[in-house]
């Protein structure tokens, strides 16, 4: 009897042990569907086909989709990677996973061929651990929107029922549209090209300290760090000389995809044909570097930005992209900004303070010597947009000036308007003395407070500062 009871207990124990082991090994089928079909939806094209992966002059591109699934400890349990010829493709991930909590990192990037060169923009490494997972931008330059990087992360739990997951990857980068204008805006060029174009061999736009690395540090939220080329990050390279010689388009379009970062500014460097800098730039040097852009970008995921370089003005401007403003309207706005900025700099001298000064004091302030003198006037060569500065005195002793006249080297309506606008900000408009061709201002709040009257004569391109006391 004891033997029978012992046998039954052993049998029950064996059966229980087998069932518990079977429960632990049961895996629940969860299907995951991953797409990046909307990765460019928040962006706007310029020519209409820049986001087409095949069949255009923008290269031949393939979409890479990656799925890395991690357990609660951040250890990789499954990896699936596929390549597709179309954005409309969907990657199905079949997952036989034990019950528990997981996280997935889904990545979309592109690789392909452009102008005979092969490009792969992003390199994924250390995927076996979520803490070590890293995505690093390659050092190659290709001005294409297919540099865009998409990332989607999700935490999920496998339980006792089937649940399918759908992931639509969105861009983690922002898209910077770049346009270099080789156009002749000054009427000094040839065949529609800027007068600079034949003499500038190469020009490169750079950024400082751009972030180029995506990390996770164990969490599912991406963080961004600096890469090896952060200190001099090339945005776009261009040869105005080559473009001029082949009589190509006067506008060159490109794109760069940039990871999120605040307060990012840019600058350019150029190299002239040997010796050409002497006739093009004040210092006569063949190598030139610009100041940093006046405004800065706060780069955010999925946002679009635009950069315009006007070769004729050697000026670089960046801003948020407004799809409601076309490129030529934007160009006009930038030219107006440049005109105003240039003219404002010319008038920072505050020429009204010279009225009443002696010749010696004026020449000390101007740091110039007269090139022409009469009984009661002195004339000086100007700088920039001011061709000449002429000072008139009350008598031949030249101890007290009563007029300072600036002769301007400007020709466009936009420039005339810019002078008027800057004067309106610096001085008080005096409508009583203004006509269609002459705008009047005073250097005080009221006529009683003013000591100098300012007249801007459109017709003669002259700006007069006259004593009224």
Coordinates of N, CA, C and O in Angstrom, one line a residue, residues 33-107:
X33 N 4.4 45.8 -37.5 CA 4.5 46.3 -38.9 C 5.1 47.7 -38.8 O 4.6 48.6 -38.1
X34 N 6.2 47.9 -39.6 CA 7.0 49.1 -39.5 C 7.0 49.8 -40.9 O 7.3 49.1 -41.9
X35 N 6.7 51.1 -40.9 CA 6.8 51.8 -42.2 C 7.4 53.2 -42.0 O 7.4 53.7 -40.8
X36 N 7.9 53.8 -43.0 CA 8.4 55.2 -43.0 C 7.8 56.0 -44.1 O 8.3 56.9 -44.6
X37 N 6.5 55.6 -44.5 CA 5.9 56.2 -45.6 C 5.6 57.7 -45.5 O 5.4 58.4 -46.5
X38 N 5.6 58.2 -44.3 CA 5.3 59.6 -44.0 C 6.5 60.4 -43.6 O 6.3 61.5 -43.0
X39 N 7.7 59.9 -43.8 CA 8.9 60.5 -43.3 C 9.1 61.9 -43.8 O 9.8 62.8 -43.2
X40 N 8.6 62.2 -45.1 CA 8.8 63.5 -45.7 C 7.6 64.4 -45.6 O 7.6 65.5 -46.2
X41 N 6.5 63.9 -45.0 CA 5.3 64.6 -45.0 C 5.3 66.1 -44.5 O 4.5 66.9 -44.9
X42 N 6.2 66.3 -43.5 CA 6.2 67.7 -42.9 C 7.1 68.6 -43.7 O 7.3 69.8 -43.3
X43 N 7.7 68.2 -44.8 CA 8.6 69.0 -45.6 C 7.9 69.4 -46.9 O 7.0 68.8 -47.4
X44 N 8.4 70.5 -47.5 CA 7.9 71.0 -48.8 C 9.1 71.0 -49.9 O 10.2 71.4 -49.6
X45 N 8.7 70.5 -51.1 CA 9.8 70.4 -52.1 C 9.9 71.8 -52.8 O 9.0 72.7 -52.7
X46 N 11.0 72.0 -53.5 CA 11.2 73.2 -54.2 C 10.9 73.0 -55.7 O 10.1 73.8 -56.3
X47 N 11.4 71.9 -56.3 CA 11.2 71.6 -57.7 C 10.1 70.6 -57.9 O 9.6 70.4 -59.0
X48 N 9.7 69.9 -56.8 CA 8.5 69.0 -56.9 C 8.9 67.5 -56.9 O 8.0 66.7 -56.7
X49 N 10.2 67.2 -57.2 CA 10.5 65.8 -57.2 C 11.7 65.4 -56.3 O 12.2 64.3 -56.4
X50 N 12.1 66.3 -55.4 CA 13.2 66.0 -54.6 C 13.1 64.8 -53.6 O 14.1 64.2 -53.2
X51 N 11.9 64.4 -53.3 CA 11.7 63.3 -52.4 C 11.3 62.0 -53.2 O 11.0 61.0 -52.5
X52 N 11.5 62.0 -54.5 CA 11.3 60.8 -55.3 C 12.5 59.9 -55.2 O 13.6 60.4 -55.5
X53 N 12.4 58.7 -54.9 CA 13.5 57.8 -54.7 C 14.1 57.3 -56.0 O 15.3 56.9 -56.0
X54 N 13.3 57.2 -57.0 CA 13.7 56.6 -58.3 C 13.3 57.5 -59.4 O 12.3 58.2 -59.4
X55 N 14.1 57.4 -60.5 CA 13.6 58.0 -61.8 C 13.7 59.5 -62.0 O 13.1 60.0 -62.8
X56 N 14.6 60.1 -61.2 CA 14.8 61.6 -61.3 C 16.3 61.8 -61.4 O 17.1 60.9 -61.3
X57 N 16.6 63.1 -61.5 CA 18.1 63.5 -61.5 C 18.6 63.6 -60.1 O 19.8 64.0 -59.9
X58 N 17.8 63.3 -59.1 CA 18.2 63.4 -57.7 C 18.8 62.2 -57.1 O 19.1 62.1 -55.9
X59 N 19.1 61.2 -58.0 CA 19.8 59.9 -57.5 C 18.8 58.8 -57.5 O 17.6 58.9 -57.6
X60 N 19.4 57.6 -57.2 CA 18.6 56.4 -57.0 C 18.8 55.9 -55.6 O 19.9 55.6 -55.1
X61 N 17.7 55.8 -54.8 CA 17.8 55.6 -53.4 C 17.0 54.4 -52.9 O 15.9 54.1 -53.5
X62 N 17.4 53.8 -51.9 CA 16.7 52.7 -51.2 C 16.5 53.0 -49.8 O 17.3 53.7 -49.1
X63 N 15.3 52.5 -49.2 CA 15.0 52.8 -47.8 C 15.4 51.6 -47.0 O 15.1 50.4 -47.3
X64 N 16.2 51.9 -45.9 CA 16.6 50.8 -45.0 C 15.7 50.9 -43.7 O 15.6 52.0 -43.1
X65 N 15.0 49.8 -43.4 CA 14.3 49.8 -42.1 C 14.9 48.8 -41.2 O 15.3 47.7 -41.6
X66 N 15.0 49.2 -39.9 CA 15.7 48.4 -38.9 C 14.8 48.3 -37.7 O 14.1 49.3 -37.3
X67 N 14.7 47.2 -37.1 CA 14.0 47.0 -35.8 C 14.9 46.3 -34.8 O 15.3 45.1 -35.1
X68 N 15.1 46.9 -33.7 CA 15.9 46.3 -32.6 C 15.0 46.2 -31.4 O 14.5 47.2 -30.9
X69 N 14.8 44.9 -30.9 CA 13.9 44.7 -29.8 C 14.7 44.3 -28.6 O 15.6 43.4 -28.7
X70 N 14.5 44.9 -27.5 CA 15.3 44.7 -26.3 C 14.3 44.3 -25.1 O 13.2 44.7 -25.0
X71 N 14.9 43.4 -24.2 CA 14.2 43.0 -23.0 C 14.3 44.1 -22.0 O 14.8 45.2 -22.2
X72 N 13.7 43.8 -20.8 CA 13.7 44.8 -19.7 C 15.1 45.2 -19.3 O 15.3 46.3 -18.7
X73 N 16.1 44.4 -19.5 CA 17.5 44.7 -19.1 C 18.2 45.4 -20.2 O 19.4 45.7 -20.1
X74 N 17.5 45.7 -21.3 CA 18.1 46.4 -22.4 C 19.0 45.6 -23.3 O 19.9 46.1 -24.0
X75 N 18.8 44.3 -23.2 CA 19.6 43.3 -24.0 C 18.8 42.9 -25.3 O 17.6 42.7 -25.2
X76 N 19.5 42.9 -26.4 CA 18.8 42.7 -27.7 C 18.3 41.2 -27.7 O 19.1 40.3 -27.5
X77 N 17.0 41.1 -28.1 CA 16.5 39.7 -28.2 C 16.1 39.4 -29.6 O 15.9 38.2 -30.0
X78 N 15.9 40.4 -30.5 CA 15.6 40.2 -31.9 C 16.0 41.4 -32.7 O 15.8 42.5 -32.3
X79 N 16.5 41.1 -33.9 CA 16.8 42.2 -34.8 C 16.3 41.8 -36.2 O 16.5 40.7 -36.7
X80 N 15.7 42.8 -36.9 CA 15.2 42.6 -38.3 C 15.6 43.8 -39.1 O 15.4 44.9 -38.7
X81 N 16.2 43.6 -40.2 CA 16.6 44.7 -41.1 C 16.3 44.4 -42.5 O 16.7 43.3 -43.0
X82 N 15.7 45.3 -43.3 CA 15.3 45.0 -44.6 C 15.6 46.3 -45.5 O 15.6 47.4 -44.9
X83 N 15.7 46.1 -46.8 CA 15.9 47.3 -47.7 C 14.8 47.2 -48.7 O 14.4 46.2 -49.2
X84 N 14.2 48.4 -49.0 CA 13.1 48.5 -49.9 C 13.3 49.7 -51.0 O 14.0 50.7 -50.7
X85 N 12.7 49.5 -52.1 CA 12.9 50.5 -53.2 C 11.9 51.7 -53.1 O 11.9 52.6 -53.9
X86 N 10.9 51.6 -52.2 CA 9.8 52.5 -52.1 C 9.5 52.9 -50.7 O 9.6 52.1 -49.8
X87 N 9.1 54.2 -50.5 CA 8.6 54.6 -49.2 C 7.3 53.9 -48.7 O 7.1 53.8 -47.6
X88 N 6.6 53.4 -49.7 CA 5.3 52.8 -49.3 C 5.5 51.4 -48.8 O 4.5 50.7 -48.4
X89 N 6.7 50.9 -48.7 CA 6.9 49.5 -48.2 C 6.7 49.4 -46.7 O 6.9 50.4 -46.0
X90 N 6.3 48.2 -46.3 CA 6.1 47.9 -44.9 C 6.9 46.7 -44.5 O 6.9 45.7 -45.2
X91 N 7.7 46.8 -43.4 CA 8.4 45.6 -42.9 C 7.6 45.0 -41.8 O 7.2 45.6 -40.8
X92 N 7.4 43.6 -42.0 CA 6.7 42.8 -41.0 C 7.7 42.1 -40.1 O 8.7 41.5 -40.6
X93 N 7.6 42.3 -38.8 CA 8.5 41.6 -37.9 C 7.7 40.5 -37.1 O 6.8 40.8 -36.4
X94 N 8.0 39.3 -37.4 CA 7.4 38.1 -36.7 C 8.1 37.9 -35.4 O 9.3 37.6 -35.4
X95 N 7.4 38.0 -34.3 CA 8.1 37.9 -33.0 C 7.5 36.8 -32.1 O 6.3 36.9 -31.7
X96 N 8.2 35.8 -31.8 CA 7.8 34.8 -30.8 C 8.6 35.1 -29.5 O 9.7 34.8 -29.3
X97 N 7.8 35.8 -28.7 CA 8.5 36.3 -27.4 C 7.8 35.8 -26.2 O 6.6 35.6 -26.2
X98 N 8.6 35.5 -25.2 CA 8.1 35.1 -23.9 C 7.3 36.3 -23.3 O 7.6 37.4 -23.6
X99 N 6.4 36.0 -22.4 CA 5.6 37.0 -21.7 C 6.6 38.0 -21.0 O 7.6 37.5 -20.4
X100 N 6.4 39.3 -21.1 CA 7.2 40.2 -20.4 C 7.2 41.6 -21.1 O 6.4 41.8 -22.0
X101 N 8.0 42.5 -20.6 CA 8.0 43.8 -21.1 C 9.2 44.0 -22.0 O 10.3 43.5 -21.7
X102 N 9.0 44.7 -23.1 CA 10.1 44.9 -24.1 C 10.1 46.4 -24.6 O 9.1 47.1 -24.4
X103 N 11.1 46.7 -25.3 CA 11.1 48.0 -26.1 C 11.7 47.7 -27.4 O 12.5 46.9 -27.6
X104 N 11.2 48.6 -28.4 CA 11.7 48.4 -29.8 C 12.2 49.8 -30.2 O 11.7 50.8 -29.9
X105 N 13.4 49.8 -30.9 CA 13.9 51.0 -31.6 C 13.8 50.7 -33.1 O 14.5 49.8 -33.6
X106 N 13.0 51.5 -33.7 CA 12.8 51.3 -35.2 C 13.5 52.5 -35.9 O 13.3 53.7 -35.5
X107 N 14.3 52.2 -36.9 CA 15.1 53.2 -37.5 C 14.9 53.2 -39.0 O 14.8 52.1 -39.6

